[in-house]
Amino acid sequence: MTFGGFRFTVVIYAAVQSVAAPFLTKLADSHARVLLGGMGLVSTFVALLATSLLGSSLKVAGGVRTWVLATLIVWLVTAIATLLLPVALVKAGVRSARERRSST
């Protein structure tokens, strides 16, 4: 995979995910509230599928098991990053503010 292909894949995935997640959540909320908890997984699968179809850099070869595992892995990494990234950014901001305050 080239860097340009990777960048294109990430942009396509992020765009589809940012549209699919709210749409599917709203759809589940109005028609099937029971499915609301799984919408993150469903939107991740939809984004992976769209990225695989639209771009040439991401191909998920294999059967249903491979697609399920790919969806779970991408969803899990995204969930962990969503939890840890704000903490890391806040810590970096606090450290920077303390350094600025101590240098004045």
Coordinates of N, CA and C in Angstrom, one line a residue:
M1 N 0.8 -1.2 0.0 CA 0.0 0.0 0.0 C 0.9 1.2 0.0
T2 N 0.6 2.2 -0.8 CA 1.3 3.4 -0.9 C 0.8 4.4 0.1
F3 N 1.5 5.4 0.4 CA 1.1 6.4 1.4 C -0.2 7.1 0.9
G4 N -0.2 7.4 -0.4 CA -1.3 8.1 -1.0 C -2.6 7.2 -0.9
G5 N -2.4 5.9 -1.2 CA -3.5 5.0 -1.1 C -4.0 4.9 0.3
F6 N -3.1 4.8 1.3 CA -3.5 4.8 2.7 C -4.3 6.0 3.1
R7 N -3.8 7.2 2.7 CA -4.4 8.5 3.0 C -5.8 8.5 2.4
F8 N -6.0 8.1 1.1 CA -7.3 8.0 0.5 C -8.2 7.1 1.2
T9 N -7.7 5.9 1.6 CA -8.5 4.9 2.3 C -9.0 5.5 3.7
V10 N -8.1 6.2 4.4 CA -8.5 6.8 5.7 C -9.6 7.9 5.5
V11 N -9.4 8.7 4.4 CA -10.4 9.8 4.2 C -11.7 9.2 3.8
I12 N -11.7 8.2 2.9 CA -13.0 7.6 2.5 C -13.7 6.9 3.7
Y13 N -12.9 6.2 4.5 CA -13.5 5.5 5.7 C -14.1 6.6 6.7
A14 N -13.3 7.6 7.0 CA -13.7 8.7 7.9 C -15.0 9.4 7.4
A15 N -15.1 9.7 6.1 CA -16.2 10.3 5.6 C -17.5 9.5 5.6
V16 N -17.3 8.2 5.2 CA -18.5 7.3 5.3 C -18.9 7.0 6.7
Q17 N -17.9 6.9 7.6 CA -18.3 6.6 9.0 C -19.0 7.8 9.6
S18 N -18.5 9.0 9.3 CA -19.1 10.2 9.9 C -20.5 10.5 9.4
V19 N -20.9 9.9 8.2 CA -22.2 10.0 7.7 C -23.1 8.8 8.2
A20 N -22.5 7.7 8.1 CA -23.3 6.4 8.4 C -23.6 6.4 9.9
A21 N -22.7 6.7 10.8 CA -23.0 6.5 12.2 C -24.2 7.3 12.7
P22 N -24.3 8.6 12.4 CA -25.5 9.3 12.9 C -26.8 8.9 12.2
F23 N -26.7 8.6 10.9 CA -27.8 8.1 10.1 C -28.4 6.8 10.7
L24 N -27.5 5.8 10.9 CA -27.9 4.5 11.4 C -28.4 4.6 12.8
T25 N -27.8 5.5 13.6 CA -28.2 5.6 15.0 C -29.6 6.2 15.0
K26 N -29.9 7.2 14.2 CA -31.2 7.8 14.2 C -32.2 6.8 13.7
L27 N -31.9 6.1 12.7 CA -32.8 5.1 12.1 C -33.1 4.0 13.2
A28 N -32.1 3.5 13.9 CA -32.4 2.6 15.0 C -33.2 3.2 16.1
D29 N -32.9 4.4 16.4 CA -33.6 5.1 17.5 C -35.1 5.2 17.2
S30 N -35.4 5.4 16.0 CA -36.9 5.6 15.6 C -37.6 4.3 15.3
H31 N -36.8 3.3 14.9 CA -37.5 2.1 14.4 C -37.2 0.8 15.3
A32 N -36.0 0.7 15.8 CA -35.6 -0.5 16.5 C -34.6 -0.1 17.6
R33 N -35.2 0.4 18.7 CA -34.3 0.8 19.8 C -33.4 -0.3 20.4
V34 N -33.8 -1.5 20.2 CA -33.0 -2.6 20.7 C -31.7 -2.7 20.0
L35 N -31.6 -2.3 18.8 CA -30.4 -2.3 18.0 C -29.4 -1.1 18.2
L36 N -29.9 -0.2 19.0 CA -29.1 1.1 19.2 C -27.7 0.8 19.7
G37 N -27.5 -0.1 20.6 CA -26.2 -0.4 21.1 C -25.2 -0.9 20.1
G38 N -25.6 -1.6 19.0 CA -24.8 -2.2 18.0 C -24.5 -1.3 16.8
M39 N -25.0 -0.1 16.8 CA -24.9 0.8 15.7 C -23.4 1.2 15.4
G40 N -22.6 1.2 16.4 CA -21.2 1.5 16.1 C -20.5 0.4 15.3
L41 N -20.9 -0.8 15.6 CA -20.4 -2.0 14.8 C -20.9 -1.9 13.4
V42 N -22.2 -1.7 13.3 CA -22.9 -1.6 12.0 C -22.3 -0.5 11.1
S43 N -22.1 0.7 11.7 CA -21.6 1.8 10.9 C -20.1 1.5 10.5
T44 N -19.4 0.8 11.4 CA -18.0 0.5 11.1 C -18.0 -0.5 9.9
F45 N -18.8 -1.5 9.9 CA -18.9 -2.4 8.8 C -19.3 -1.7 7.5
V46 N -20.3 -0.8 7.6 CA -20.7 -0.1 6.4 C -19.5 0.8 5.8
A47 N -18.8 1.4 6.7 CA -17.7 2.2 6.3 C -16.6 1.4 5.7
L48 N -16.3 0.2 6.3 CA -15.3 -0.7 5.7 C -15.7 -1.2 4.3
L49 N -17.0 -1.6 4.2 CA -17.5 -2.0 2.9 C -17.4 -1.0 1.9
A50 N -17.9 0.2 2.2 CA -17.8 1.3 1.2 C -16.4 1.7 0.8
T51 N -15.5 1.7 1.8 CA -14.1 1.9 1.5 C -13.5 0.9 0.6
S52 N -13.8 -0.4 0.9 CA -13.4 -1.5 0.1 C -13.9 -1.4 -1.4
L53 N -15.1 -1.0 -1.5 CA -15.7 -0.8 -2.9 C -15.2 0.4 -3.6
L54 N -15.0 1.5 -2.9 CA -14.7 2.8 -3.6 C -13.2 2.9 -3.8
G55 N -12.3 2.4 -3.0 CA -10.9 2.5 -3.1 C -10.2 1.2 -3.5
S56 N -9.1 1.3 -4.0 CA -8.3 0.1 -4.4 C -7.3 -0.3 -3.4
S57 N -7.1 0.5 -2.4 CA -6.1 0.2 -1.4 C -6.5 -0.7 -0.3
L58 N -7.8 -0.8 0.0 CA -8.3 -1.7 1.0 C -9.1 -2.8 0.4
K59 N -8.7 -4.0 0.6 CA -9.4 -5.2 0.2 C -9.5 -6.1 1.3
V60 N -10.7 -6.5 1.7 CA -10.8 -7.5 2.8 C -11.1 -8.8 2.1
A61 N -10.1 -9.7 2.0 CA -10.2 -11.0 1.3 C -10.6 -12.0 2.3
G62 N -11.5 -12.9 1.9 CA -12.0 -13.9 2.8 C -13.5 -13.9 2.9
G63 N -14.0 -14.7 3.8 CA -15.4 -14.8 3.9 C -16.0 -13.9 5.0
V64 N -17.1 -14.4 5.5 CA -17.8 -13.7 6.6 C -17.0 -13.5 7.8
R65 N -16.3 -14.5 8.2 CA -15.4 -14.5 9.4 C -14.4 -13.3 9.3
T66 N -13.8 -13.2 8.1 CA -12.8 -12.1 8.0 C -13.4 -10.7 8.1
W67 N -14.6 -10.6 7.5 CA -15.3 -9.3 7.6 C -15.7 -9.0 9.0
V68 N -16.2 -10.0 9.7 CA -16.6 -9.8 11.1 C -15.4 -9.4 12.0
L69 N -14.3 -10.1 11.8 CA -13.1 -9.8 12.6 C -12.5 -8.4 12.2
A70 N -12.5 -8.1 10.9 CA -12.0 -6.8 10.5 C -12.9 -5.7 11.1
T71 N -14.2 -5.9 11.1 CA -15.1 -4.9 11.7 C -14.9 -4.7 13.2
L72 N -14.7 -5.9 13.9 CA -14.5 -5.8 15.3 C -13.1 -5.1 15.7
I73 N -12.1 -5.4 14.9 CA -10.8 -4.9 15.2 C -10.8 -3.4 14.9
V74 N -11.4 -2.9 13.8 CA -11.4 -1.5 13.5 C -12.3 -0.8 14.5
W75 N -13.4 -1.4 14.9 CA -14.3 -0.7 15.9 C -13.6 -0.6 17.2
L76 N -12.9 -1.7 17.7 CA -12.2 -1.7 18.9 C -11.1 -0.6 19.0
V77 N -10.3 -0.6 17.9 CA -9.2 0.4 17.9 C -9.8 1.8 17.9
T78 N -10.9 2.1 17.2 CA -11.5 3.4 17.2 C -12.1 3.7 18.5
A79 N -12.7 2.7 19.2 CA -13.2 3.0 20.5 C -12.1 3.3 21.5
I80 N -11.0 2.6 21.5 CA -9.9 2.8 22.4 C -9.3 4.2 22.1
A81 N -9.1 4.5 20.8 CA -8.6 5.9 20.5 C -9.5 7.0 20.9
T82 N -10.8 6.8 20.8 CA -11.8 7.8 21.2 C -11.7 8.0 22.7
L83 N -11.4 7.0 23.5 CA -11.3 7.1 24.9 C -9.9 7.7 25.4
L84 N -8.8 7.3 24.7 CA -7.5 7.7 25.2 C -7.0 9.0 24.6
L85 N -7.4 9.3 23.4 CA -6.9 10.5 22.7 C -7.2 11.8 23.5
P86 N -8.5 12.0 23.9 CA -8.8 13.2 24.7 C -7.9 13.3 26.0
V87 N -7.7 12.1 26.7 CA -6.9 12.1 27.9 C -5.5 12.6 27.6
A88 N -4.9 12.0 26.5 CA -3.5 12.4 26.1 C -3.5 13.9 25.7
L89 N -4.5 14.4 25.0 CA -4.4 15.8 24.6 C -4.6 16.7 25.8
V90 N -5.4 16.3 26.8 CA -5.6 17.2 28.0 C -4.3 17.2 28.8
K91 N -3.6 16.0 28.9 CA -2.3 15.9 29.7 C -1.3 16.8 29.0
A92 N -1.2 16.7 27.7 CA -0.3 17.6 26.9 C -0.6 19.0 27.1
G93 N -1.8 19.4 27.1 CA -2.2 20.8 27.3 C -1.9 21.3 28.7
V94 N -2.1 20.4 29.7 CA -1.8 20.8 31.1 C -0.3 21.0 31.2
R95 N 0.5 20.0 30.7 CA 1.9 20.1 30.7 C 2.5 21.4 30.1
S96 N 1.9 21.7 28.9 CA 2.3 22.9 28.2 C 2.0 24.2 29.0
A97 N 0.8 24.2 29.6 CA 0.4 25.3 30.4 C 1.3 25.5 31.6
R98 N 1.7 24.4 32.2 CA 2.6 24.5 33.4 C 4.0 25.0 33.0
E99 N 4.4 24.5 31.8 CA 5.7 25.0 31.3 C 5.7 26.5 31.0
R100 N 4.6 26.9 30.4 CA 4.5 28.4 30.1 C 4.4 29.2 31.4
R101 N 3.7 28.7 32.4 CA 3.5 29.4 33.7 C 4.8 29.4 34.4
S102 N 5.6 28.4 34.4 CA 6.9 28.3 35.1 C 8.0 29.2 34.4
S103 N 7.8 29.4 33.1 CA 8.8 30.2 32.4 C 8.6 31.7 32.6
T104 N 7.5 32.1 33.1 CA 7.2 33.5 33.2 C 7.4 34.0 34.6

